[in-house]
XYZ file of C-alpha atoms in Angstrom:
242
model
C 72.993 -47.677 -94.187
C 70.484 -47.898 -91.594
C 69.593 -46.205 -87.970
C 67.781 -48.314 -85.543
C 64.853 -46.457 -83.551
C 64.780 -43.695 -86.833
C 63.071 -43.704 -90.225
C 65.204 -41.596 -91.834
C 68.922 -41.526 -90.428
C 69.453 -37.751 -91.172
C 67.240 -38.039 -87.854
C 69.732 -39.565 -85.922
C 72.299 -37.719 -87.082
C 70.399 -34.438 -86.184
C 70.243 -35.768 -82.903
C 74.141 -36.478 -82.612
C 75.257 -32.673 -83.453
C 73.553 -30.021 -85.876
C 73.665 -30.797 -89.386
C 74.680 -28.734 -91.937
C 71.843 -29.174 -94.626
C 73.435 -26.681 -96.827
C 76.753 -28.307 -96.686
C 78.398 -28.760 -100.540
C 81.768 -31.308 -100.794
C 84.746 -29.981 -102.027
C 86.336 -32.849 -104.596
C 88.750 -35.368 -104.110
C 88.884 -37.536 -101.307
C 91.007 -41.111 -101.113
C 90.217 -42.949 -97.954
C 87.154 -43.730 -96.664
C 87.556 -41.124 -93.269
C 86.411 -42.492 -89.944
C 89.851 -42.876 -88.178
C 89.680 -45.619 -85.377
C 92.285 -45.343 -82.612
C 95.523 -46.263 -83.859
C 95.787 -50.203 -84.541
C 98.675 -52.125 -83.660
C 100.614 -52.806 -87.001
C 103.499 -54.595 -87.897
C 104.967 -54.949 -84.481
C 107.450 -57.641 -85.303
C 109.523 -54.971 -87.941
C 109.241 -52.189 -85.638
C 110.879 -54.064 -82.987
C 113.117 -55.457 -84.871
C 114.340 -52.140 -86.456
C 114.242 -50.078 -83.444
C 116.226 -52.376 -80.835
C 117.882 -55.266 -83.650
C 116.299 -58.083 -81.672
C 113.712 -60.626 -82.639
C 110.314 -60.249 -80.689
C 108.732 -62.036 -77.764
C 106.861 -64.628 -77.350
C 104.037 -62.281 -75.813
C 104.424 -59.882 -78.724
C 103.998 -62.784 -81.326
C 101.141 -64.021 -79.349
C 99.328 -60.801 -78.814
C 99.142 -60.485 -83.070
C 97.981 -64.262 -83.185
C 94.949 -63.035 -81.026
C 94.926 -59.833 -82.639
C 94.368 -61.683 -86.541
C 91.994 -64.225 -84.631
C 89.842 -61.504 -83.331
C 89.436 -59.676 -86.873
C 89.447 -62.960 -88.816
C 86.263 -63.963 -86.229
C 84.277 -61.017 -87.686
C 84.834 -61.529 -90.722
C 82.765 -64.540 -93.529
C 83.543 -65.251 -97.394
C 81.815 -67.680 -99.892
C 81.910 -67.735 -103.128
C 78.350 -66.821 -104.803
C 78.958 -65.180 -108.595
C 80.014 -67.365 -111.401
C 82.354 -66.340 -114.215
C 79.421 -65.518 -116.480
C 77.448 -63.757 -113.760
C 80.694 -61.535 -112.899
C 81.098 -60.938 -116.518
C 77.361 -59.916 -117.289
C 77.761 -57.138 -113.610
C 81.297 -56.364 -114.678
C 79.753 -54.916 -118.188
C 76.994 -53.077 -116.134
C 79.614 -51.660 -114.638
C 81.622 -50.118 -117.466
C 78.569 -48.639 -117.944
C 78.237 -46.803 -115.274
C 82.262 -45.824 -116.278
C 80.944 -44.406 -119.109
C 78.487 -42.588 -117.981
C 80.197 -40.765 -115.272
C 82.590 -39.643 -117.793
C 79.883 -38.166 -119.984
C 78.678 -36.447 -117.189
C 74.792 -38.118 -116.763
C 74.979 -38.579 -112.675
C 74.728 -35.975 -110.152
C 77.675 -33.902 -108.658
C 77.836 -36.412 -105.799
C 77.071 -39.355 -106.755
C 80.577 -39.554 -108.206
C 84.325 -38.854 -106.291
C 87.832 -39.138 -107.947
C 90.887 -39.568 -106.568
C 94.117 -40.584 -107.957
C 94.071 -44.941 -109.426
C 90.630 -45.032 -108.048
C 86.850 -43.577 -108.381
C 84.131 -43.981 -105.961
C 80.477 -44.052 -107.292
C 77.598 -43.342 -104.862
C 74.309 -44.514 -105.262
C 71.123 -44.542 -103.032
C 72.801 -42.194 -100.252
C 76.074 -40.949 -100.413
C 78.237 -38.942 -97.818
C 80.890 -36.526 -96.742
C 84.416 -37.762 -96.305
C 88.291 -36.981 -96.259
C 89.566 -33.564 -97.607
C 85.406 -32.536 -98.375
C 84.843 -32.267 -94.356
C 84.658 -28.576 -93.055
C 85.795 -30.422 -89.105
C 88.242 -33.691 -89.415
C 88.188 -36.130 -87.194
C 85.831 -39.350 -85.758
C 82.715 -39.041 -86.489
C 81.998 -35.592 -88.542
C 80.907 -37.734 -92.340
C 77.523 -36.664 -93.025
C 74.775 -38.230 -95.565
C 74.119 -35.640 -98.379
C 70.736 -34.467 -98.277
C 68.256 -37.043 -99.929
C 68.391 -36.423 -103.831
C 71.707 -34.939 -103.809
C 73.278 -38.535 -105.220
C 71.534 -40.799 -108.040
C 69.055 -44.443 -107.077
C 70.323 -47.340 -106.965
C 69.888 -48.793 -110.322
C 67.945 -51.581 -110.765
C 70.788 -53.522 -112.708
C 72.128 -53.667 -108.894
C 68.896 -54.732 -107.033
C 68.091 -57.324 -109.777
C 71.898 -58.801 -110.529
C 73.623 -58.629 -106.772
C 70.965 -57.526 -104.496
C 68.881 -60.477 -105.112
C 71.565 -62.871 -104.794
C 72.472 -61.177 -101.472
C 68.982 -61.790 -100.205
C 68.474 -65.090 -101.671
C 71.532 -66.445 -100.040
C 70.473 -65.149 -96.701
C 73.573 -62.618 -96.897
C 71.323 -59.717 -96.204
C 67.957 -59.284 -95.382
C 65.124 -57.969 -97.678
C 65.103 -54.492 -97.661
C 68.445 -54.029 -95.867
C 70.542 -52.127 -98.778
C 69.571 -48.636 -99.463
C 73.102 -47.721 -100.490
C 75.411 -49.175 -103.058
C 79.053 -47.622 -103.689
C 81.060 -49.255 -106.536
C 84.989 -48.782 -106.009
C 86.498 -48.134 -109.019
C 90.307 -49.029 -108.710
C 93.430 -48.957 -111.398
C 96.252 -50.663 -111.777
C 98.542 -50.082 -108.475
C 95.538 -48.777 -106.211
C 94.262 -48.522 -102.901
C 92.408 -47.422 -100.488
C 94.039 -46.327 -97.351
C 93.191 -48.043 -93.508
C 89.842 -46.884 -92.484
C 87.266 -47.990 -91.051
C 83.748 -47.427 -92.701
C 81.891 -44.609 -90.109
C 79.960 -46.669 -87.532
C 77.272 -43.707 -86.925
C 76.075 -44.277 -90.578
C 76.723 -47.635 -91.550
C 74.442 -50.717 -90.250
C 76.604 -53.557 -89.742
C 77.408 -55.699 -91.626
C 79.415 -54.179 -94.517
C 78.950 -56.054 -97.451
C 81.358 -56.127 -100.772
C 81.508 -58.456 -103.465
C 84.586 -58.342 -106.027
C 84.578 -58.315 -109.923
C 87.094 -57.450 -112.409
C 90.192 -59.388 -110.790
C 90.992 -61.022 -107.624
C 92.339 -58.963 -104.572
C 93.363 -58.507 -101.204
C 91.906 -57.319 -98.178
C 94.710 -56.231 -95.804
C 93.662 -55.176 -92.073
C 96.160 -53.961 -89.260
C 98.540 -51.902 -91.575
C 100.481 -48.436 -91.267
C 100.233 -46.053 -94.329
C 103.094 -43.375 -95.254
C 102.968 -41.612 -98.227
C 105.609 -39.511 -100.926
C 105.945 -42.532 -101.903
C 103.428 -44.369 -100.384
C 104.462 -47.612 -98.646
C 102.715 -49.896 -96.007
C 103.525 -52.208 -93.281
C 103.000 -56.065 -93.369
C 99.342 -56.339 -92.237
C 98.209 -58.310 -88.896
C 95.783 -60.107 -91.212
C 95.926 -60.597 -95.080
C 92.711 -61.900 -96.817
C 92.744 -63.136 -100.298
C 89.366 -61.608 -102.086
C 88.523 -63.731 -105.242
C 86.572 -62.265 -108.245
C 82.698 -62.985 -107.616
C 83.505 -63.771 -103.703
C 81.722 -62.043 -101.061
C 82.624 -60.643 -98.351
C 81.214 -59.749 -94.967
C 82.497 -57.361 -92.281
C 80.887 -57.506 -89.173
């Protein structure tokens, strides 16, 4: 997270729209909340379900451009080896373990259903915890309020980050690990642009994955349109969102 022309971005934020120091998150959550305008997703079914016919050339060559455009901000390569994943993925039961013994601070850990979030460095308001929904209303928790990056993180993917010229030095001062079960998700969002410094930086452990962009959610039970761009995410692969 950074703010350019600020030392601390609570002072940007400030200077946005008052903010509520005193603020407290209700629990629960699921999708990160900064709702973009509504992306064009899975044209080709619609079409085809609402009129029977198969789409136009224009409509098939609007999603080309549409997948070239978010493919274009997007890079992968490969950087963790099977031992190195296996040595962070430990580390990371760790931190399992300790959230379920209760040793990190009220925020620095969210739950929601097949998947928990775990804050460190600066954490922030999101989803069902915001008193105003909406674009743009996710606030940092005041400074203290979620637990440091450990230094298993700096020393074991930070480093590599930097090394690789991923990152800068000194560019990370907040590290979220996604926790996800068997079957899930996290819904289409689009991490909030007034806290986050691009670029948006995740690597993968545990199993390989998909990134899916471009996609409709509906839920009870929840099901999900064919994306405009699909992205294979291998274990130890990074990946970077621009």
């Amino acid at each position: 997270m950074a703010g350019s022309g600020y030392t601390d971005l609570r002072e940007k934020l400030k200077s946005m729209m008052p903010y509520r120091d005193g603020h407290k998150g209700g629990g629960g959550g699921g999708s990160l909340p900064r709702e973009p305008p509504e992306p064009p997703y899975d044209r080709k079914r619609r079409h085809q379900e609402d009129s029977g016919s198969e789409p136009s050339d224009y409509e098939e060559q609007k999603e080309e451009e549409e997948a070239r455009k978010v493919k274009s901000g997007i890079r992968q390569l490969r950087l963790f080896s099977a031992e190195e994943c296996a040595k962070i993925e430990a580390r990371i039961e760790d931190v399992v373990s300790r959230a379920e013994k209760g040793l990190y601070k009220e925020h620095t850990v969210d739950r929601a259903p097949l998947r928990n979030k775990y804050f460190f460095g600066e954490g922030y308001t999101y989803g069902s915890q915001l008193q105003r929904r909406g674009p743009g209303q996710e606030r940092l928790y005041p400074r203290g309020e979620v637990d440091a990056i450990p230094e298993w993180v700096h020393d074991l993917v930070i480093r590599k980050l930097v090394e690789h010229r991923v990152i800068p030095e000194g560019f990370v001062n907040s590290a979220v690990i996604n926790d996800y079960q068997p079957g899930g998700c996290i819904v289409s969002h689009v991490d909030p642009i007034h806290i986050f410094e691009r670029p948006i930086v995740s690597v993968s452990f545990f199993s390989d994955s998909a990134l899916c962009f471009g996609c409709k959610f509906q839920f009870k039970p929840i099901r999900v349109s064919e994306p405009v761009l699909f992205l294979p995410v291998k274990r130890g692969s990074v990946t970077v969102l621009r």
